[in-house]
Amino acid sequence: MLFDLPDHDVLYRALLERDPAYDGHVYVGVTSTGVFCRLTCPARKPNIENTRFFDSVAGCFEAGFRPCLRCRPLDPIGQREPVVSALLRALEDEPERVWSEDDLVGMGYDPSTVRRTFKRQLGLTFLDMARLRRAGRGLDELGAGQRVIDAQQAAGYASGSGFRDAVVRLLGDSPVHLRGRELLKAAWIPTPIGDMLAVADHHALHLLEFFDRTGLSAELKKLREATRSAITFGRTPVIDQIEAELAAYFAGTCQAFTTRRVLHGSAFTKAIWDELVAIAPGTTCSYAELAAQAGRHTAVRAAARANGANQLAIVIPCHRVIGADGSLTGYGGGLWRKDWLLRHERKVRAGLKA
């Protein structure tokens, strides 16, 4: 085994609760059926005496279990559902299209299913995303110095008020105030533990967060204020680079990030972030140790606040800081993700040492 598994009762409770923290790290073999599953499998749960737990797919096969056809434990975790992938491709093919529920019906989809699926995987509905995408095309025109009416038409809005409302909802500013201003670009990046939102200009990464992080909208507002800029959906070479580096990180082939980044914080906060980056993958430290390493032994609470203010999840690894007693503590992306990331890094570290 690459690391010691929790005891059987803990893992069985995680199976009953479908705890995603163990997805990709622990599998359950069901002796009464001969199959092995993810702990998040939606199938009816077996009795505890009929369960065996393994830390690898290989262990399941060696014990004689076959993969479940329902949760498909051999498939990569975190894949988008087909309807999401298909509609995102359609959106990129026709970004100016004014989408409606009738369009979805015409493509053979149930609008309510699409709405729930997008909300669950990306945090907003497909139709909302389509409206924001259209608004983003108009913002590109505004950033290039075009007249508001030209930007409105480029975005496919027949109504000036509708375009203004869309821009204000997206960026918190009116179109006339955005003419000629450099715009930050935002794009979704899929990962095995949920989609992340990356925000960057053409030179550096400004924000990287899980879409369901509490307070993400407030972080975006702070970023707009700090950069005196606006944000629109799109891609930059920086976003392409961080997406590739994240893919390598989750694949376990590389744990270092070289994407250039901009840090928005005080001198002490930046010092804490520098110390976070220095924590080796697969290891952890406490808040007290973090403060001491930054030269402020008594500033434990300030170090914790700086840790929580991190806007570059995973790249600046605030998930590697734990309580003095070894317990997991708060994480904006959710404690289950923190647990998942630490387990992933320990497995990669063990593999590199082997």
PDB file of N, CA, C and O in Angstrom, residues 3-66:
ATOM      1  N   PHE A   3      -0.084   4.188   1.265  1.00  0.00           N
ATOM      2  CA  PHE A   3      -0.233   4.836   2.572  1.00  0.00           C
ATOM      3  C   PHE A   3      -1.232   4.012   3.378  1.00  0.00           C
ATOM      4  O   PHE A   3      -1.974   3.209   2.834  1.00  0.00           O
ATOM      5  N   ASP A   4      -1.179   4.161   4.687  1.00  0.00           N
ATOM      6  CA  ASP A   4      -2.069   3.397   5.559  1.00  0.00           C
ATOM      7  C   ASP A   4      -3.506   3.882   5.403  1.00  0.00           C
ATOM      8  O   ASP A   4      -3.790   5.074   5.508  1.00  0.00           O
ATOM      9  N   LEU A   5      -4.406   2.935   5.168  1.00  0.00           N
ATOM     10  CA  LEU A   5      -5.816   3.284   5.062  1.00  0.00           C
ATOM     11  C   LEU A   5      -6.403   3.539   6.435  1.00  0.00           C
ATOM     12  O   LEU A   5      -5.945   2.959   7.430  1.00  0.00           O
ATOM     13  N   PRO A   6      -7.413   4.405   6.520  1.00  0.00           N
ATOM     14  CA  PRO A   6      -8.159   4.526   7.787  1.00  0.00           C
ATOM     15  C   PRO A   6      -8.778   3.183   8.142  1.00  0.00           C
ATOM     16  O   PRO A   6      -8.838   2.264   7.308  1.00  0.00           O
ATOM     17  N   ASP A   7      -9.240   3.036   9.383  1.00  0.00           N
ATOM     18  CA  ASP A   7      -9.783   1.738   9.779  1.00  0.00           C
ATOM     19  C   ASP A   7     -11.086   1.441   9.039  1.00  0.00           C
ATOM     20  O   ASP A   7     -11.697   2.316   8.418  1.00  0.00           O
ATOM     21  N   HIS A   8     -11.492   0.203   9.108  1.00  0.00           N
ATOM     22  CA  HIS A   8     -12.620  -0.300   8.320  1.00  0.00           C
ATOM     23  C   HIS A   8     -13.908   0.462   8.623  1.00  0.00           C
ATOM     24  O   HIS A   8     -14.681   0.782   7.711  1.00  0.00           O
ATOM     25  N   ASP A   9     -14.150   0.778   9.891  1.00  0.00           N
ATOM     26  CA  ASP A   9     -15.377   1.485  10.257  1.00  0.00           C
ATOM     27  C   ASP A   9     -15.417   2.886   9.648  1.00  0.00           C
ATOM     28  O   ASP A   9     -16.476   3.349   9.193  1.00  0.00           O
ATOM     29  N   VAL A  10     -14.271   3.562   9.651  1.00  0.00           N
ATOM     30  CA  VAL A  10     -14.205   4.905   9.064  1.00  0.00           C
ATOM     31  C   VAL A  10     -14.507   4.844   7.572  1.00  0.00           C
ATOM     32  O   VAL A  10     -15.279   5.649   7.035  1.00  0.00           O
ATOM     33  N   LEU A  11     -13.920   3.877   6.884  1.00  0.00           N
ATOM     34  CA  LEU A  11     -14.136   3.771   5.442  1.00  0.00           C
ATOM     35  C   LEU A  11     -15.568   3.335   5.124  1.00  0.00           C
ATOM     36  O   LEU A  11     -16.157   3.794   4.138  1.00  0.00           O
ATOM     37  N   TYR A  12     -16.140   2.487   5.947  1.00  0.00           N
ATOM     38  CA  TYR A  12     -17.521   2.076   5.700  1.00  0.00           C
ATOM     39  C   TYR A  12     -18.464   3.264   5.882  1.00  0.00           C
ATOM     40  O   TYR A  12     -19.416   3.433   5.113  1.00  0.00           O
ATOM     41  N   ARG A  13     -18.187   4.099   6.893  1.00  0.00           N
ATOM     42  CA  ARG A  13     -18.996   5.307   7.078  1.00  0.00           C
ATOM     43  C   ARG A  13     -18.846   6.245   5.874  1.00  0.00           C
ATOM     44  O   ARG A  13     -19.825   6.839   5.404  1.00  0.00           O
ATOM     45  N   ALA A  14     -17.621   6.358   5.349  1.00  0.00           N
ATOM     46  CA  ALA A  14     -17.398   7.182   4.158  1.00  0.00           C
ATOM     47  C   ALA A  14     -18.159   6.613   2.959  1.00  0.00           C
ATOM     48  O   ALA A  14     -18.678   7.358   2.124  1.00  0.00           O
ATOM     49  N   LEU A  15     -18.235   5.271   2.880  1.00  0.00           N
ATOM     50  CA  LEU A  15     -18.999   4.627   1.808  1.00  0.00           C
ATOM     51  C   LEU A  15     -20.481   4.970   1.934  1.00  0.00           C
ATOM     52  O   LEU A  15     -21.138   5.305   0.939  1.00  0.00           O
ATOM     53  N   LEU A  16     -21.032   4.892   3.143  1.00  0.00           N
ATOM     54  CA  LEU A  16     -22.441   5.208   3.349  1.00  0.00           C
ATOM     55  C   LEU A  16     -22.739   6.672   3.020  1.00  0.00           C
ATOM     56  O   LEU A  16     -23.808   6.998   2.501  1.00  0.00           O
ATOM     57  N   GLU A  17     -21.769   7.557   3.316  1.00  0.00           N
ATOM     58  CA  GLU A  17     -21.963   8.991   3.082  1.00  0.00           C
ATOM     59  C   GLU A  17     -21.530   9.420   1.685  1.00  0.00           C
ATOM     60  O   GLU A  17     -21.647  10.590   1.332  1.00  0.00           O
ATOM     61  N   ARG A  18     -20.990   8.459   0.899  1.00  0.00           N
ATOM     62  CA  ARG A  18     -20.481   8.755  -0.447  1.00  0.00           C
ATOM     63  C   ARG A  18     -19.476   9.910  -0.414  1.00  0.00           C
ATOM     64  O   ARG A  18     -19.544  10.853  -1.200  1.00  0.00           O
ATOM     65  N   ASP A  19     -18.554   9.819   0.503  1.00  0.00           N
ATOM     66  CA  ASP A  19     -17.582  10.876   0.734  1.00  0.00           C
ATOM     67  C   ASP A  19     -16.635  10.999  -0.465  1.00  0.00           C
ATOM     68  O   ASP A  19     -15.872  10.077  -0.767  1.00  0.00           O
ATOM     69  N   PRO A  20     -16.620  12.144  -1.168  1.00  0.00           N
ATOM     70  CA  PRO A  20     -15.770  12.285  -2.359  1.00  0.00           C
ATOM     71  C   PRO A  20     -14.290  12.428  -2.029  1.00  0.00           C
ATOM     72  O   PRO A  20     -13.453  12.377  -2.929  1.00  0.00           O
ATOM     73  N   ALA A  21     -13.940  12.619  -0.754  1.00  0.00           N
ATOM     74  CA  ALA A  21     -12.531  12.793  -0.391  1.00  0.00           C
ATOM     75  C   ALA A  21     -11.695  11.569  -0.753  1.00  0.00           C
ATOM     76  O   ALA A  21     -10.485  11.686  -0.967  1.00  0.00           O
ATOM     77  N   TYR A  22     -12.323  10.398  -0.821  1.00  0.00           N
ATOM     78  CA  TYR A  22     -11.575   9.171  -1.087  1.00  0.00           C
ATOM     79  C   TYR A  22     -11.619   8.766  -2.562  1.00  0.00           C
ATOM     80  O   TYR A  22     -11.003   7.765  -2.941  1.00  0.00           O
ATOM     81  N   ASP A  23     -12.315   9.522  -3.390  1.00  0.00           N
ATOM     82  CA  ASP A  23     -12.471   9.139  -4.789  1.00  0.00           C
ATOM     83  C   ASP A  23     -11.109   9.143  -5.479  1.00  0.00           C
ATOM     84  O   ASP A  23     -10.379  10.127  -5.470  1.00  0.00           O
ATOM     85  N   GLY A  24     -10.769   8.005  -6.086  1.00  0.00           N
ATOM     86  CA  GLY A  24      -9.478   7.873  -6.739  1.00  0.00           C
ATOM     87  C   GLY A  24      -8.389   7.374  -5.821  1.00  0.00           C
ATOM     88  O   GLY A  24      -7.272   7.082  -6.271  1.00  0.00           O
ATOM     89  N   HIS A  25      -8.670   7.274  -4.524  1.00  0.00           N
ATOM     90  CA  HIS A  25      -7.671   6.833  -3.554  1.00  0.00           C
ATOM     91  C   HIS A  25      -8.062   5.538  -2.855  1.00  0.00           C
ATOM     92  O   HIS A  25      -7.190   4.765  -2.469  1.00  0.00           O
ATOM     93  N   VAL A  26      -9.352   5.314  -2.652  1.00  0.00           N
ATOM     94  CA  VAL A  26      -9.826   4.125  -1.950  1.00  0.00           C
ATOM     95  C   VAL A  26     -10.987   3.523  -2.739  1.00  0.00           C
ATOM     96  O   VAL A  26     -11.845   4.254  -3.258  1.00  0.00           O
ATOM     97  N   TYR A  27     -10.998   2.191  -2.829  1.00  0.00           N
ATOM     98  CA  TYR A  27     -12.071   1.470  -3.525  1.00  0.00           C
ATOM     99  C   TYR A  27     -12.631   0.416  -2.576  1.00  0.00           C
ATOM    100  O   TYR A  27     -11.942  -0.062  -1.666  1.00  0.00           O
ATOM    101  N   VAL A  28     -13.898   0.062  -2.793  1.00  0.00           N
ATOM    102  CA  VAL A  28     -14.519  -0.954  -1.956  1.00  0.00           C
ATOM    103  C   VAL A  28     -14.834  -2.178  -2.803  1.00  0.00           C
ATOM    104  O   VAL A  28     -15.420  -2.078  -3.887  1.00  0.00           O
ATOM    105  N   GLY A  29     -14.424  -3.340  -2.322  1.00  0.00           N
ATOM    106  CA  GLY A  29     -14.790  -4.595  -2.950  1.00  0.00           C
ATOM    107  C   GLY A  29     -15.968  -5.200  -2.197  1.00  0.00           C
ATOM    108  O   GLY A  29     -15.949  -5.257  -0.962  1.00  0.00           O
ATOM    109  N   VAL A  30     -16.977  -5.601  -2.924  1.00  0.00           N
ATOM    110  CA  VAL A  30     -18.198  -6.155  -2.308  1.00  0.00           C
ATOM    111  C   VAL A  30     -18.169  -7.668  -2.497  1.00  0.00           C
ATOM    112  O   VAL A  30     -18.319  -8.162  -3.623  1.00  0.00           O
ATOM    113  N   THR A  31     -17.960  -8.392  -1.411  1.00  0.00           N
ATOM    114  CA  THR A  31     -17.770  -9.839  -1.517  1.00  0.00           C
ATOM    115  C   THR A  31     -19.029 -10.574  -1.956  1.00  0.00           C
ATOM    116  O   THR A  31     -18.951 -11.657  -2.553  1.00  0.00           O
ATOM    117  N   SER A  32     -20.201  -9.994  -1.702  1.00  0.00           N
ATOM    118  CA  SER A  32     -21.447 -10.669  -2.062  1.00  0.00           C
ATOM    119  C   SER A  32     -21.744 -10.585  -3.554  1.00  0.00           C
ATOM    120  O   SER A  32     -22.531 -11.371  -4.079  1.00  0.00           O
ATOM    121  N   THR A  33     -21.142  -9.623  -4.257  1.00  0.00           N
ATOM    122  CA  THR A  33     -21.390  -9.470  -5.702  1.00  0.00           C
ATOM    123  C   THR A  33     -20.134  -9.677  -6.535  1.00  0.00           C
ATOM    124  O   THR A  33     -20.221  -9.893  -7.748  1.00  0.00           O
ATOM    125  N   GLY A  34     -18.960  -9.565  -5.908  1.00  0.00           N
ATOM    126  CA  GLY A  34     -17.718  -9.742  -6.648  1.00  0.00           C
ATOM    127  C   GLY A  34     -17.270  -8.524  -7.428  1.00  0.00           C
ATOM    128  O   GLY A  34     -16.364  -8.619  -8.252  1.00  0.00           O
ATOM    129  N   VAL A  35     -17.889  -7.351  -7.184  1.00  0.00           N
ATOM    130  CA  VAL A  35     -17.506  -6.139  -7.916  1.00  0.00           C
ATOM    131  C   VAL A  35     -16.795  -5.182  -6.958  1.00  0.00           C
ATOM    132  O   VAL A  35     -16.915  -5.292  -5.737  1.00  0.00           O
ATOM    133  N   PHE A  36     -16.028  -4.251  -7.538  1.00  0.00           N
ATOM    134  CA  PHE A  36     -15.448  -3.179  -6.730  1.00  0.00           C
ATOM    135  C   PHE A  36     -15.917  -1.836  -7.272  1.00  0.00           C
ATOM    136  O   PHE A  36     -16.178  -1.681  -8.474  1.00  0.00           O
ATOM    137  N   CYS A  37     -16.049  -0.866  -6.361  1.00  0.00           N
ATOM    138  CA  CYS A  37     -16.671   0.412  -6.679  1.00  0.00           C
ATOM    139  C   CYS A  37     -15.871   1.572  -6.093  1.00  0.00           C
ATOM    140  O   CYS A  37     -15.019   1.402  -5.213  1.00  0.00           O
ATOM    141  N   ARG A  38     -16.194   2.758  -6.587  1.00  0.00           N
ATOM    142  CA  ARG A  38     -15.785   3.972  -5.889  1.00  0.00           C
ATOM    143  C   ARG A  38     -16.614   4.073  -4.608  1.00  0.00           C
ATOM    144  O   ARG A  38     -17.734   3.558  -4.547  1.00  0.00           O
ATOM    145  N   LEU A  39     -16.123   4.818  -3.638  1.00  0.00           N
ATOM    146  CA  LEU A  39     -16.921   5.022  -2.426  1.00  0.00           C
ATOM    147  C   LEU A  39     -18.116   5.933  -2.695  1.00  0.00           C
ATOM    148  O   LEU A  39     -19.054   5.989  -1.898  1.00  0.00           O
ATOM    149  N   THR A  40     -18.105   6.645  -3.823  1.00  0.00           N
ATOM    150  CA  THR A  40     -19.215   7.527  -4.192  1.00  0.00           C
ATOM    151  C   THR A  40     -20.251   6.827  -5.066  1.00  0.00           C
ATOM    152  O   THR A  40     -21.174   7.478  -5.559  1.00  0.00           O
ATOM    153  N   CYS A  41     -20.122   5.534  -5.255  1.00  0.00           N
ATOM    154  CA  CYS A  41     -21.049   4.803  -6.124  1.00  0.00           C
ATOM    155  C   CYS A  41     -22.490   4.978  -5.636  1.00  0.00           C
ATOM    156  O   CYS A  41     -22.772   4.844  -4.439  1.00  0.00           O
ATOM    157  N   PRO A  42     -23.427   5.275  -6.561  1.00  0.00           N
ATOM    158  CA  PRO A  42     -24.825   5.484  -6.147  1.00  0.00           C
ATOM    159  C   PRO A  42     -25.598   4.195  -5.895  1.00  0.00           C
ATOM    160  O   PRO A  42     -26.757   4.243  -5.484  1.00  0.00           O
ATOM    161  N   ALA A  43     -24.973   3.056  -6.120  1.00  0.00           N
ATOM    162  CA  ALA A  43     -25.686   1.786  -5.939  1.00  0.00           C
ATOM    163  C   ALA A  43     -26.027   1.551  -4.460  1.00  0.00           C
ATOM    164  O   ALA A  43     -25.450   2.168  -3.560  1.00  0.00           O
ATOM    165  N   ARG A  44     -26.960   0.650  -4.231  1.00  0.00           N
ATOM    166  CA  ARG A  44     -27.357   0.295  -2.863  1.00  0.00           C
ATOM    167  C   ARG A  44     -26.129  -0.194  -2.092  1.00  0.00           C
ATOM    168  O   ARG A  44     -25.322  -0.965  -2.604  1.00  0.00           O
ATOM    169  N   LYS A  45     -25.996   0.260  -0.844  1.00  0.00           N
ATOM    170  CA  LYS A  45     -24.805  -0.045  -0.078  1.00  0.00           C
ATOM    171  C   LYS A  45     -24.842  -1.455   0.520  1.00  0.00           C
ATOM    172  O   LYS A  45     -25.869  -1.895   1.033  1.00  0.00           O
ATOM    173  N   PRO A  46     -23.700  -2.164   0.475  1.00  0.00           N
ATOM    174  CA  PRO A  46     -23.644  -3.521   1.041  1.00  0.00           C
ATOM    175  C   PRO A  46     -23.556  -3.479   2.557  1.00  0.00           C
ATOM    176  O   PRO A  46     -23.248  -2.443   3.160  1.00  0.00           O
ATOM    177  N   ASN A  47     -23.793  -4.595   3.194  1.00  0.00           N
ATOM    178  CA  ASN A  47     -23.571  -4.715   4.626  1.00  0.00           C
ATOM    179  C   ASN A  47     -22.079  -4.641   4.915  1.00  0.00           C
ATOM    180  O   ASN A  47     -21.250  -5.031   4.084  1.00  0.00           O
ATOM    181  N   ILE A  48     -21.733  -4.161   6.091  1.00  0.00           N
ATOM    182  CA  ILE A  48     -20.328  -3.930   6.424  1.00  0.00           C
ATOM    183  C   ILE A  48     -19.494  -5.207   6.344  1.00  0.00           C
ATOM    184  O   ILE A  48     -18.321  -5.173   5.940  1.00  0.00           O
ATOM    185  N   GLU A  49     -20.102  -6.346   6.697  1.00  0.00           N
ATOM    186  CA  GLU A  49     -19.334  -7.595   6.684  1.00  0.00           C
ATOM    187  C   GLU A  49     -19.024  -8.068   5.260  1.00  0.00           C
ATOM    188  O   GLU A  49     -18.205  -8.981   5.061  1.00  0.00           O
ATOM    189  N   ASN A  50     -19.664  -7.450   4.264  1.00  0.00           N
ATOM    190  CA  ASN A  50     -19.429  -7.829   2.863  1.00  0.00           C
ATOM    191  C   ASN A  50     -18.503  -6.857   2.140  1.00  0.00           C
ATOM    192  O   ASN A  50     -18.467  -6.831   0.911  1.00  0.00           O
ATOM    193  N   THR A  51     -17.763  -6.055   2.896  1.00  0.00           N
ATOM    194  CA  THR A  51     -16.911  -5.041   2.267  1.00  0.00           C
ATOM    195  C   THR A  51     -15.435  -5.262   2.577  1.00  0.00           C
ATOM    196  O   THR A  51     -15.064  -5.671   3.681  1.00  0.00           O
ATOM    197  N   ARG A  52     -14.599  -4.991   1.571  1.00  0.00           N
ATOM    198  CA  ARG A  52     -13.145  -4.940   1.725  1.00  0.00           C
ATOM    199  C   ARG A  52     -12.661  -3.660   1.036  1.00  0.00           C
ATOM    200  O   ARG A  52     -13.203  -3.279  -0.008  1.00  0.00           O
ATOM    201  N   PHE A  53     -11.673  -2.998   1.612  1.00  0.00           N
ATOM    202  CA  PHE A  53     -11.216  -1.727   1.070  1.00  0.00           C
ATOM    203  C   PHE A  53      -9.781  -1.836   0.558  1.00  0.00           C
ATOM    204  O   PHE A  53      -8.933  -2.510   1.169  1.00  0.00           O
ATOM    205  N   PHE A  54      -9.539  -1.151  -0.565  1.00  0.00           N
ATOM    206  CA  PHE A  54      -8.236  -1.196  -1.227  1.00  0.00           C
ATOM    207  C   PHE A  54      -7.809   0.224  -1.596  1.00  0.00           C
ATOM    208  O   PHE A  54      -8.653   1.093  -1.846  1.00  0.00           O
ATOM    209  N   ASP A  55      -6.487   0.444  -1.690  1.00  0.00           N
ATOM    210  CA  ASP A  55      -6.009   1.771  -2.055  1.00  0.00           C
ATOM    211  C   ASP A  55      -5.614   1.867  -3.525  1.00  0.00           C
ATOM    212  O   ASP A  55      -5.042   2.862  -3.963  1.00  0.00           O
ATOM    213  N   SER A  56      -5.920   0.824  -4.306  1.00  0.00           N
ATOM    214  CA  SER A  56      -5.595   0.874  -5.733  1.00  0.00           C
ATOM    215  C   SER A  56      -6.505  -0.068  -6.508  1.00  0.00           C
ATOM    216  O   SER A  56      -7.044  -1.045  -5.954  1.00  0.00           O
ATOM    217  N   VAL A  57      -6.647   0.228  -7.790  1.00  0.00           N
ATOM    218  CA  VAL A  57      -7.408  -0.651  -8.678  1.00  0.00           C
ATOM    219  C   VAL A  57      -6.709  -2.004  -8.779  1.00  0.00           C
ATOM    220  O   VAL A  57      -7.351  -3.055  -8.829  1.00  0.00           O
ATOM    221  N   ALA A  58      -5.369  -1.977  -8.803  1.00  0.00           N
ATOM    222  CA  ALA A  58      -4.607  -3.222  -8.908  1.00  0.00           C
ATOM    223  C   ALA A  58      -4.932  -4.162  -7.747  1.00  0.00           C
ATOM    224  O   ALA A  58      -5.085  -5.376  -7.940  1.00  0.00           O
ATOM    225  N   GLY A  59      -5.033  -3.598  -6.531  1.00  0.00           N
ATOM    226  CA  GLY A  59      -5.369  -4.413  -5.371  1.00  0.00           C
ATOM    227  C   GLY A  59      -6.723  -5.084  -5.514  1.00  0.00           C
ATOM    228  O   GLY A  59      -6.903  -6.242  -5.101  1.00  0.00           O
ATOM    229  N   CYS A  60      -7.682  -4.367  -6.106  1.00  0.00           N
ATOM    230  CA  CYS A  60      -9.025  -4.939  -6.315  1.00  0.00           C
ATOM    231  C   CYS A  60      -8.966  -6.115  -7.284  1.00  0.00           C
ATOM    232  O   CYS A  60      -9.570  -7.173  -7.045  1.00  0.00           O
ATOM    233  N   PHE A  61      -8.239  -5.943  -8.395  1.00  0.00           N
ATOM    234  CA  PHE A  61      -8.125  -7.023  -9.378  1.00  0.00           C
ATOM    235  C   PHE A  61      -7.398  -8.230  -8.786  1.00  0.00           C
ATOM    236  O   PHE A  61      -7.778  -9.384  -9.022  1.00  0.00           O
ATOM    237  N   GLU A  62      -6.319  -7.951  -8.028  1.00  0.00           N
ATOM    238  CA  GLU A  62      -5.557  -9.042  -7.433  1.00  0.00           C
ATOM    239  C   GLU A  62      -6.404  -9.849  -6.461  1.00  0.00           C
ATOM    240  O   GLU A  62      -6.179 -11.052  -6.266  1.00  0.00           O
ATOM    241  N   ALA A  63      -7.393  -9.191  -5.835  1.00  0.00           N
ATOM    242  CA  ALA A  63      -8.279  -9.886  -4.898  1.00  0.00           C
ATOM    243  C   ALA A  63      -9.449 -10.568  -5.601  1.00  0.00           C
ATOM    244  O   ALA A  63     -10.306 -11.168  -4.941  1.00  0.00           O
ATOM    245  N   GLY A  64      -9.518 -10.445  -6.930  1.00  0.00           N
ATOM    246  CA  GLY A  64     -10.543 -11.147  -7.695  1.00  0.00           C
ATOM    247  C   GLY A  64     -11.820 -10.375  -7.952  1.00  0.00           C
ATOM    248  O   GLY A  64     -12.814 -10.963  -8.401  1.00  0.00           O
ATOM    249  N   PHE A  65     -11.827  -9.067  -7.703  1.00  0.00           N
ATOM    250  CA  PHE A  65     -13.031  -8.271  -7.943  1.00  0.00           C
ATOM    251  C   PHE A  65     -13.016  -7.709  -9.365  1.00  0.00           C
ATOM    252  O   PHE A  65     -11.947  -7.452  -9.939  1.00  0.00           O
ATOM    253  N   ARG A  66     -14.212  -7.495  -9.917  1.00  0.00           N
ATOM    254  CA  ARG A  66     -14.344  -6.888 -11.243  1.00  0.00           C
ATOM    255  C   ARG A  66     -14.967  -5.499 -11.094  1.00  0.00           C
ATOM    256  O   ARG A  66     -15.706  -5.241 -10.138  1.00  0.00           O
TER     257      ARG A  66
END
